[in-house]
């Protein structure tokens, strides 16, 4: 039977991780996969996470199953973190998922069950795995203009023009903050215009928020999501704890639904539990438990927020330093957009050939579309990137 299987195109981000591992050069620079690194190149475990793990080890008395949607306390804590008090609890439903990707996958499956005719509208560009999962599930997809590769900012007019073609029952996928792969984000006024347009078209908005706390701050980064939540009758939110809690391999995410009323929310809740049961039964608990402990304990929470803020400010500083370095080396301000972008990524605007040239000449690994992970830089590697960019003629 297995002879009937076909090879799949490699995921570009994971393929790059492999290439980087295989490169014997000691001074190679990894700006590929979206994993935070400190100035020494390590991905540390946050102190708050370690402290919670220690408490958990001491106090956990069973590893028995928790529940199909995970621990209700995790669901409540995450709804609060993302939505604050924007929406009445009776309109909410949610389920813990294996990472943010698990939430994205469950969201698309939910959409397919609710409206088999839905088309999913995705930003051009978007996280490659969005495209891959949508294609795998056989859901029709349309791209809307998002990033202007000349200005390296959001092409908002183009976006709105394209989204005007959305049909009732379609899904518009948006990045809650820290757009991946571009780093270019909507302003609150733009979020407001998007909310109005989506409401008018009768489409469903879906938000993927995987970097809350990495852009302008924990509350600020949830601003667009909360605005949509307050304005629209329905919303889907896929969220990840991988990055903001640094618990990547623990696979901790959540899918949240907002329904028009309590009765529909109850049915949505049942469907989320059903989907978990069909796909993997009980979601992983370890990471979710740590997150719950941290969010519900004042000391741990404040420790976590301090650490997260350090991470965020560190990335902002790297952005500013890189923009300044390029300003000096090119005697122009054409890379100032790097300091304006937010989150872990920026799309530099290099061609695939230039990306390859920088890999060959300077051992710099970035995704083929010239997405760089800003957190992969430090004081030593930042000038190397700037030099490579100039040498490659970016
Ligand atoms: C990324 O975009 O690099 C991350 O979200 C990791 C991944 O799974 O692709």
Short mmCIF file of C-alpha atoms and ligand atoms in Angstrom, two decimals:
data_model
loop_
_atom_site.label_atom_id
_atom_site.label_comp_id
_atom_site.label_asym_id
_atom_site.label_seq_id
_atom_site.Cartn_x
_atom_site.Cartn_y
_atom_site.Cartn_z
CA UNK A 1 0.00 0.00 0.00
CA UNK A 2 2.71 2.46 0.92
CA UNK A 3 4.01 2.47 -2.63
CA UNK A 4 0.97 4.63 -3.40
CA UNK A 5 2.16 7.42 -1.15
CA UNK A 6 3.51 10.55 -2.74
CA UNK A 7 6.26 12.83 -1.52
CA UNK A 8 5.18 16.20 -0.21
CA UNK A 9 6.99 19.45 -0.87
CA UNK A 10 9.17 20.21 2.15
CA UNK A 11 7.98 22.89 4.56
CA UNK A 12 10.27 25.81 3.79
CA UNK A 13 10.89 26.77 7.40
CA UNK A 14 11.62 23.25 8.61
CA UNK A 15 13.79 22.53 5.57
CA UNK A 16 15.85 25.58 6.41
CA UNK A 17 16.29 24.36 10.02
CA UNK A 18 17.77 21.16 8.60
CA UNK A 19 20.10 22.97 6.20
CA UNK A 20 21.34 25.13 9.05
CA UNK A 21 22.06 22.08 11.22
CA UNK A 22 24.05 20.50 8.40
CA UNK A 23 26.20 23.59 7.74
CA UNK A 24 29.61 22.96 9.38
CA UNK A 25 30.58 26.67 9.55
CA UNK A 26 31.00 27.79 13.15
CA UNK A 27 30.03 31.39 12.52
CA UNK A 28 26.74 30.56 10.74
CA UNK A 29 23.75 32.68 11.76
CA UNK A 30 20.27 31.20 12.21
CA UNK A 31 17.53 33.70 11.38
CA UNK A 32 15.09 31.02 10.27
CA UNK A 33 12.50 29.33 12.45
CA UNK A 34 10.49 31.52 14.81
CA UNK A 35 12.10 30.57 18.09
CA UNK A 36 13.33 33.24 20.50
CA UNK A 37 17.05 33.30 21.23
CA UNK A 38 18.88 35.37 23.82
CA UNK A 39 22.13 37.24 23.18
CA UNK A 40 24.11 34.01 23.63
CA UNK A 41 22.04 32.20 21.01
CA UNK A 42 20.19 30.02 23.52
CA UNK A 43 16.45 29.54 23.85
CA UNK A 44 16.15 29.71 27.63
CA UNK A 45 13.34 28.36 29.77
CA UNK A 46 11.67 31.33 31.45
CA UNK A 47 12.19 31.57 35.20
CA UNK A 48 8.42 31.67 35.80
CA UNK A 49 8.01 28.45 33.80
CA UNK A 50 10.79 26.72 35.75
CA UNK A 51 9.24 27.85 39.05
CA UNK A 52 5.81 26.57 37.98
CA UNK A 53 7.34 23.27 36.89
CA UNK A 54 8.97 22.88 40.25
CA UNK A 55 5.68 23.50 42.06
CA UNK A 56 3.92 21.13 39.72
CA UNK A 57 6.46 18.39 40.31
CA UNK A 58 5.99 18.74 44.05
CA UNK A 59 2.20 18.97 44.05
CA UNK A 60 0.87 17.00 41.09
CA UNK A 61 -0.62 13.76 42.32
CA UNK A 62 -1.99 12.17 39.16
CA UNK A 63 -1.48 12.03 35.43
CA UNK A 64 -5.02 10.85 34.76
CA UNK A 65 -7.01 12.47 31.92
CA UNK A 66 -8.23 16.02 32.43
CA UNK A 67 -11.04 16.64 29.94
CA UNK A 68 -11.69 16.93 26.22
CA UNK A 69 -11.30 20.69 26.17
CA UNK A 70 -8.44 20.62 28.69
CA UNK A 71 -8.60 22.15 32.14
CA UNK A 72 -11.47 24.68 32.41
CA UNK A 73 -9.11 26.91 34.43
CA UNK A 74 -6.70 27.03 31.47
CA UNK A 75 -9.55 27.97 29.14
CA UNK A 76 -10.68 30.77 31.46
CA UNK A 77 -7.16 32.12 32.02
CA UNK A 78 -6.42 32.19 28.28
CA UNK A 79 -9.76 33.78 27.37
CA UNK A 80 -8.96 36.50 29.91
CA UNK A 81 -5.42 36.99 28.64
CA UNK A 82 -6.56 37.45 25.07
CA UNK A 83 -9.98 39.04 25.41
CA UNK A 84 -9.95 40.77 28.79
CA UNK A 85 -13.58 41.50 29.58
CA UNK A 86 -14.59 42.39 26.02
CA UNK A 87 -17.15 39.62 25.56
CA UNK A 88 -19.74 38.11 27.94
CA UNK A 89 -18.61 34.64 29.06
CA UNK A 90 -21.90 33.09 27.87
CA UNK A 91 -20.97 33.86 24.24
CA UNK A 92 -17.58 32.14 24.52
CA UNK A 93 -16.50 28.59 23.80
CA UNK A 94 -12.98 27.18 23.74
CA UNK A 95 -10.79 24.11 23.76
CA UNK A 96 -7.13 23.53 24.52
CA UNK A 97 -5.18 22.35 21.49
CA UNK A 98 -1.70 20.98 20.75
CA UNK A 99 -0.01 24.32 20.07
CA UNK A 100 -1.28 27.18 17.96
CA UNK A 101 -1.08 24.98 14.87
CA UNK A 102 -3.52 22.56 16.51
CA UNK A 103 -5.90 25.46 17.06
CA UNK A 104 -5.57 26.61 13.45
CA UNK A 105 -6.27 23.11 12.19
CA UNK A 106 -9.31 22.67 14.47
CA UNK A 107 -10.60 26.09 13.41
CA UNK A 108 -10.48 25.19 9.73
CA UNK A 109 -12.20 21.88 10.45
CA UNK A 110 -14.90 23.68 12.41
CA UNK A 111 -15.42 26.05 9.48
CA UNK A 112 -15.70 23.11 7.10
CA UNK A 113 -18.38 21.53 9.30
CA UNK A 114 -20.29 24.80 9.69
CA UNK A 115 -20.10 25.87 6.05
CA UNK A 116 -18.71 23.41 3.50
CA UNK A 117 -18.88 26.19 0.87
CA UNK A 118 -16.65 28.61 2.77
CA UNK A 119 -13.64 30.14 1.08
CA UNK A 120 -10.78 31.12 3.38
CA UNK A 121 -9.15 34.48 2.63
CA UNK A 122 -5.52 34.70 3.64
CA UNK A 123 -3.08 37.57 3.60
CA UNK A 124 -0.47 37.62 0.84
CA UNK A 125 1.89 36.54 2.30
CA UNK A 126 0.96 34.47 5.33
CA UNK A 127 2.56 31.75 7.46
CA UNK A 128 3.25 28.95 4.93
CA UNK A 129 1.61 26.34 7.15
CA UNK A 130 -1.73 28.17 6.90
CA UNK A 131 -1.64 27.56 3.17
CA UNK A 132 -0.51 23.99 3.60
CA UNK A 133 -3.25 23.01 6.06
CA UNK A 134 -5.98 24.72 4.05
CA UNK A 135 -4.82 22.90 0.93
CA UNK A 136 -4.59 19.59 2.79
CA UNK A 137 -8.18 19.99 3.99
CA UNK A 138 -9.32 20.84 0.46
CA UNK A 139 -10.87 24.16 1.45
CA UNK A 140 -11.03 26.83 -1.28
CA UNK A 141 -8.67 29.70 -0.60
CA UNK A 142 -8.13 33.22 -1.92
CA UNK A 143 -5.27 35.57 -1.10
CA UNK A 144 -5.86 39.23 -0.30
CA UNK A 145 -3.17 41.84 -0.82
CA UNK A 146 -1.42 42.68 2.43
CA UNK A 147 2.26 43.56 2.14
CA UNK A 148 3.66 46.19 -0.18
CA UNK A 149 7.11 44.93 -1.07
CA UNK A 150 8.24 48.41 -2.11
CA UNK A 151 7.31 50.29 1.05
CA UNK A 152 7.58 47.14 3.24
CA UNK A 153 4.38 48.31 4.93
CA UNK A 154 0.78 47.11 4.81
CA UNK A 155 -0.93 47.79 1.50
CA UNK A 156 -4.14 48.71 3.24
CA UNK A 157 -5.99 50.06 0.22
CA UNK A 158 -5.24 46.87 -1.71
CA UNK A 159 -6.31 44.77 1.26
CA UNK A 160 -9.65 46.54 1.60
CA UNK A 161 -10.26 46.43 -2.14
CA UNK A 162 -9.70 42.67 -2.17
CA UNK A 163 -11.71 41.99 0.97
CA UNK A 164 -14.68 43.79 -0.58
CA UNK A 165 -15.09 40.61 -2.63
CA UNK A 166 -15.63 38.41 0.45
CA UNK A 167 -18.94 36.53 0.43
CA UNK A 168 -21.23 35.85 3.38
CA UNK A 169 -20.06 32.66 5.10
CA UNK A 170 -16.44 33.06 3.94
CA UNK A 171 -13.62 33.27 6.45
CA UNK A 172 -11.09 36.11 6.66
CA UNK A 173 -7.91 34.99 8.37
CA UNK A 174 -6.00 37.79 10.11
CA UNK A 175 -2.84 37.84 12.22
CA UNK A 176 -3.67 39.27 15.66
CA UNK A 177 -0.27 40.97 15.95
CA UNK A 178 3.33 40.59 14.81
CA UNK A 179 2.41 39.50 11.29
CA UNK A 180 4.28 36.39 10.19
CA UNK A 181 6.25 36.62 7.90
CA UNK A 182 6.31 40.38 7.27
CA UNK A 183 6.33 42.15 10.67
CA UNK A 184 3.99 44.79 9.18
CA UNK A 185 0.83 45.27 11.25
CA UNK A 186 -2.52 47.01 11.10
CA UNK A 187 -3.11 50.20 13.08
CA UNK A 188 -6.15 50.36 15.35
CA UNK A 189 -7.94 52.55 12.80
CA UNK A 190 -7.28 49.93 10.17
CA UNK A 191 -8.56 47.17 12.46
CA UNK A 192 -11.68 49.21 12.90
CA UNK A 193 -12.18 49.55 9.14
CA UNK A 194 -11.62 45.80 8.71
CA UNK A 195 -14.22 45.07 11.40
CA UNK A 196 -16.73 47.28 9.62
CA UNK A 197 -16.07 45.63 6.27
CA UNK A 198 -16.32 42.10 7.67
CA UNK A 199 -19.56 42.96 9.42
CA UNK A 200 -20.97 44.34 6.19
CA UNK A 201 -19.99 41.28 4.15
CA UNK A 202 -21.36 38.76 6.66
CA UNK A 203 -18.09 36.81 6.67
CA UNK A 204 -16.49 35.20 9.70
CA UNK A 205 -13.23 36.69 10.96
CA UNK A 206 -10.59 34.32 12.24
CA UNK A 207 -7.55 35.56 14.13
CA UNK A 208 -4.30 33.70 14.54
CA UNK A 209 -2.47 35.21 17.50
CA UNK A 210 0.83 33.46 18.16
CA UNK A 211 3.01 36.32 19.40
CA UNK A 212 0.99 38.23 21.99
CA UNK A 213 3.49 40.24 24.03
CA UNK A 214 6.21 40.27 21.36
CA UNK A 215 5.09 43.45 19.58
CA UNK A 216 3.90 46.50 21.53
CA UNK A 217 3.02 44.79 24.82
CA UNK A 218 0.64 42.13 26.16
CA UNK A 219 -2.45 44.35 26.21
CA UNK A 220 -1.55 46.35 23.10
CA UNK A 221 -0.99 43.22 21.02
CA UNK A 222 -4.50 42.00 21.86
CA UNK A 223 -6.00 45.33 20.75
CA UNK A 224 -7.06 44.29 17.24
CA UNK A 225 -8.50 40.99 18.47
CA UNK A 226 -10.48 42.74 21.20
CA UNK A 227 -11.77 45.33 18.77
CA UNK A 228 -13.12 42.62 16.48
CA UNK A 229 -14.46 40.67 19.45
CA UNK A 230 -16.37 43.72 20.66
CA UNK A 231 -17.78 44.58 17.24
CA UNK A 232 -18.57 41.32 15.49
CA UNK A 233 -21.26 38.77 16.34
CA UNK A 234 -18.91 35.86 15.72
CA UNK A 235 -15.15 35.31 15.80
CA UNK A 236 -12.64 32.47 15.87
CA UNK A 237 -9.31 32.91 17.65
CA UNK A 238 -6.41 30.47 17.41
CA UNK A 239 -3.77 31.29 20.00
CA UNK A 240 -0.39 29.89 20.91
CA UNK A 241 1.63 29.88 24.14
CA UNK A 242 4.74 28.59 22.37
CA UNK A 243 6.45 31.93 22.04
CA UNK A 244 5.19 34.16 24.84
CA UNK A 245 5.74 31.44 27.44
CA UNK A 246 8.69 29.92 25.55
CA UNK A 247 7.19 26.42 25.83
CA UNK A 248 7.44 25.47 22.16
CA UNK A 249 7.79 21.70 22.55
CA UNK A 250 5.02 21.44 25.13
CA UNK A 251 2.46 22.14 22.40
CA UNK A 252 0.17 24.57 24.18
CA UNK A 253 -2.54 26.43 22.33
CA UNK A 254 -6.23 27.22 22.42
CA UNK A 255 -9.08 27.71 20.01
CA UNK A 256 -11.66 30.24 21.16
CA UNK A 257 -15.04 30.81 19.54
CA UNK A 258 -17.28 33.82 20.01
CA UNK A 259 -20.89 33.16 19.10
CA UNK A 260 -23.81 35.51 18.63
CA UNK A 261 -25.67 34.20 21.67
CA UNK A 262 -25.43 31.74 24.56
CA UNK A 263 -27.36 28.98 22.80
CA UNK A 264 -25.05 28.96 19.75
CA UNK A 265 -22.03 29.19 22.04
CA UNK A 266 -23.13 25.98 23.77
CA UNK A 267 -23.37 24.13 20.46
CA UNK A 268 -20.02 25.57 19.33
CA UNK A 269 -18.50 24.40 22.60
CA UNK A 270 -19.83 20.89 21.97
CA UNK A 271 -18.35 20.93 18.49
CA UNK A 272 -14.93 21.98 19.77
CA UNK A 273 -14.94 19.09 22.25
CA UNK A 274 -16.13 16.74 19.50
CA UNK A 275 -13.32 17.86 17.18
CA UNK A 276 -10.71 17.28 19.88
CA UNK A 277 -12.08 13.78 20.46
CA UNK A 278 -11.98 12.93 16.75
CA UNK A 279 -8.49 14.23 16.15
CA UNK A 280 -6.45 13.39 19.26
CA UNK A 281 -8.87 13.00 22.13
CA UNK A 282 -7.46 14.82 25.16
CA UNK A 283 -5.17 17.80 24.46
CA UNK A 284 -1.71 17.89 26.09
CA UNK A 285 -1.82 19.15 29.65
CA UNK A 286 1.69 19.93 30.88
CA UNK A 287 2.24 23.25 29.13
CA UNK A 288 -1.36 24.34 29.68
CA UNK A 289 -1.04 23.62 33.40
CA UNK A 290 2.11 25.72 33.65
CA UNK A 291 0.41 28.58 31.82
CA UNK A 292 -2.60 28.37 34.15
CA UNK A 293 -0.39 28.36 37.24
CA UNK A 294 1.52 31.37 35.97
CA UNK A 295 -1.51 33.39 34.95
CA UNK A 296 -3.39 32.66 38.18
CA UNK A 297 -0.56 33.33 40.62
CA UNK A 298 0.34 36.94 41.21
CA UNK A 299 4.04 36.31 41.86
CA UNK A 300 4.55 33.96 38.93
CA UNK A 301 2.52 36.20 36.65
CA UNK A 302 4.49 39.28 37.43
CA UNK A 303 7.76 37.36 37.00
CA UNK A 304 6.56 36.09 33.63
CA UNK A 305 5.44 39.54 32.48
CA UNK A 306 8.82 41.00 33.43
CA UNK A 307 10.65 38.28 31.51
CA UNK A 308 8.37 38.64 28.49
CA UNK A 309 8.88 42.38 28.49
CA UNK A 310 12.67 41.86 28.49
CA UNK A 311 12.31 39.62 25.46
CA UNK A 312 10.13 42.17 23.69
CA UNK A 313 12.37 45.12 24.45
CA UNK A 314 15.43 43.11 23.43
CA UNK A 315 13.91 42.49 20.00
CA UNK A 316 12.94 46.14 19.65
CA UNK A 317 16.49 47.17 20.43
CA UNK A 318 17.85 44.74 17.83
CA UNK A 319 15.43 46.24 15.31
CA UNK A 320 16.64 49.74 16.06
CA UNK A 321 20.29 48.70 16.00
CA UNK A 322 19.92 46.90 12.67
CA UNK A 323 18.11 49.84 11.09
CA UNK A 324 20.85 52.19 12.38
CA UNK A 325 23.63 49.91 11.13
CA UNK A 326 22.04 49.75 7.67
CA UNK A 327 21.40 53.47 7.64
CA UNK A 328 25.10 54.02 8.22
CA UNK A 329 26.31 51.39 5.76
CA UNK A 330 23.96 52.38 2.94
CA UNK A 331 23.85 56.06 3.71
CA UNK A 332 20.07 55.91 3.28
CA UNK A 333 16.92 55.38 5.32
CA UNK A 334 15.51 52.64 3.16
CA UNK A 335 15.82 50.03 5.90
CA UNK A 336 14.14 52.12 8.57
CA UNK A 337 11.07 49.91 8.16
CA UNK A 338 12.90 47.28 10.23
CA UNK A 339 12.52 49.52 13.29
CA UNK A 340 8.86 50.10 12.51
CA UNK A 341 7.97 46.42 12.12
CA UNK A 342 6.88 44.55 15.22
CA UNK A 343 7.29 41.05 16.56
CA UNK A 344 9.80 38.39 15.78
CA UNK A 345 9.93 38.76 12.02
CA UNK A 346 10.66 41.24 9.28
CA UNK A 347 10.62 40.63 5.58
CA UNK A 348 13.73 42.35 4.28
CA UNK A 349 12.71 42.48 0.64
CA UNK A 350 15.67 40.49 -0.73
CA UNK A 351 15.24 38.30 -3.81
CA UNK A 352 15.60 34.50 -3.48
CA UNK A 353 18.97 34.84 -5.22
CA UNK A 354 20.14 37.42 -2.72
CA UNK A 355 18.92 35.21 0.14
CA UNK A 356 20.98 32.36 -1.26
CA UNK A 357 24.00 34.60 -1.78
CA UNK A 358 23.89 35.72 1.87
CA UNK A 359 23.71 32.08 2.96
CA UNK A 360 26.69 31.13 0.83
CA UNK A 361 28.91 34.12 1.53
CA UNK A 362 28.11 34.83 5.19
CA UNK A 363 26.38 31.66 6.47
CA UNK A 364 23.17 33.60 7.15
CA UNK A 365 20.05 31.49 7.14
CA UNK A 366 16.75 33.26 6.49
CA UNK A 367 13.57 31.96 4.87
CA UNK A 368 13.59 32.16 1.05
CA UNK A 369 11.13 35.08 1.03
CA UNK A 370 13.76 37.03 3.07
CA UNK A 371 11.92 36.69 6.39
CA UNK A 372 14.38 37.10 9.23
CA UNK A 373 13.91 36.14 12.86
CA UNK A 374 15.11 39.30 14.57
CA UNK A 375 15.70 37.40 17.84
CA UNK A 376 18.33 35.33 16.06
CA UNK A 377 20.61 38.37 16.00
CA UNK A 378 23.03 39.66 18.63
CA UNK A 379 25.74 42.31 18.84
CA UNK A 380 28.18 40.10 16.92
CA UNK A 381 25.90 38.82 14.18
CA UNK A 382 23.97 42.01 13.52
CA UNK A 383 26.83 43.73 11.64
CA UNK A 384 27.42 40.49 9.72
CA UNK A 385 23.82 40.55 8.48
CA UNK A 386 24.13 44.21 7.53
CA UNK A 387 27.37 43.53 5.69
CA UNK A 388 25.84 40.53 3.88
CA UNK A 389 22.82 42.57 2.85
CA UNK A 390 24.95 45.32 1.40
CA UNK A 391 27.25 42.81 -0.32
CA UNK A 392 24.28 41.00 -1.87
CA UNK A 393 22.85 44.31 -3.09
CA UNK A 394 19.59 44.09 -1.10
C1 LIG B 1 7.67 30.05 12.34
O1 LIG B 1 6.92 30.66 11.59
O2 LIG B 1 8.88 29.99 12.16
C2 LIG B 1 7.09 29.36 13.55
O3 LIG B 1 5.73 29.58 13.64
C3 LIG B 1 7.48 27.94 13.65
C4 LIG B 1 6.77 27.08 12.66
O4 LIG B 1 6.19 26.08 13.10
O5 LIG B 1 6.80 27.36 11.46
#
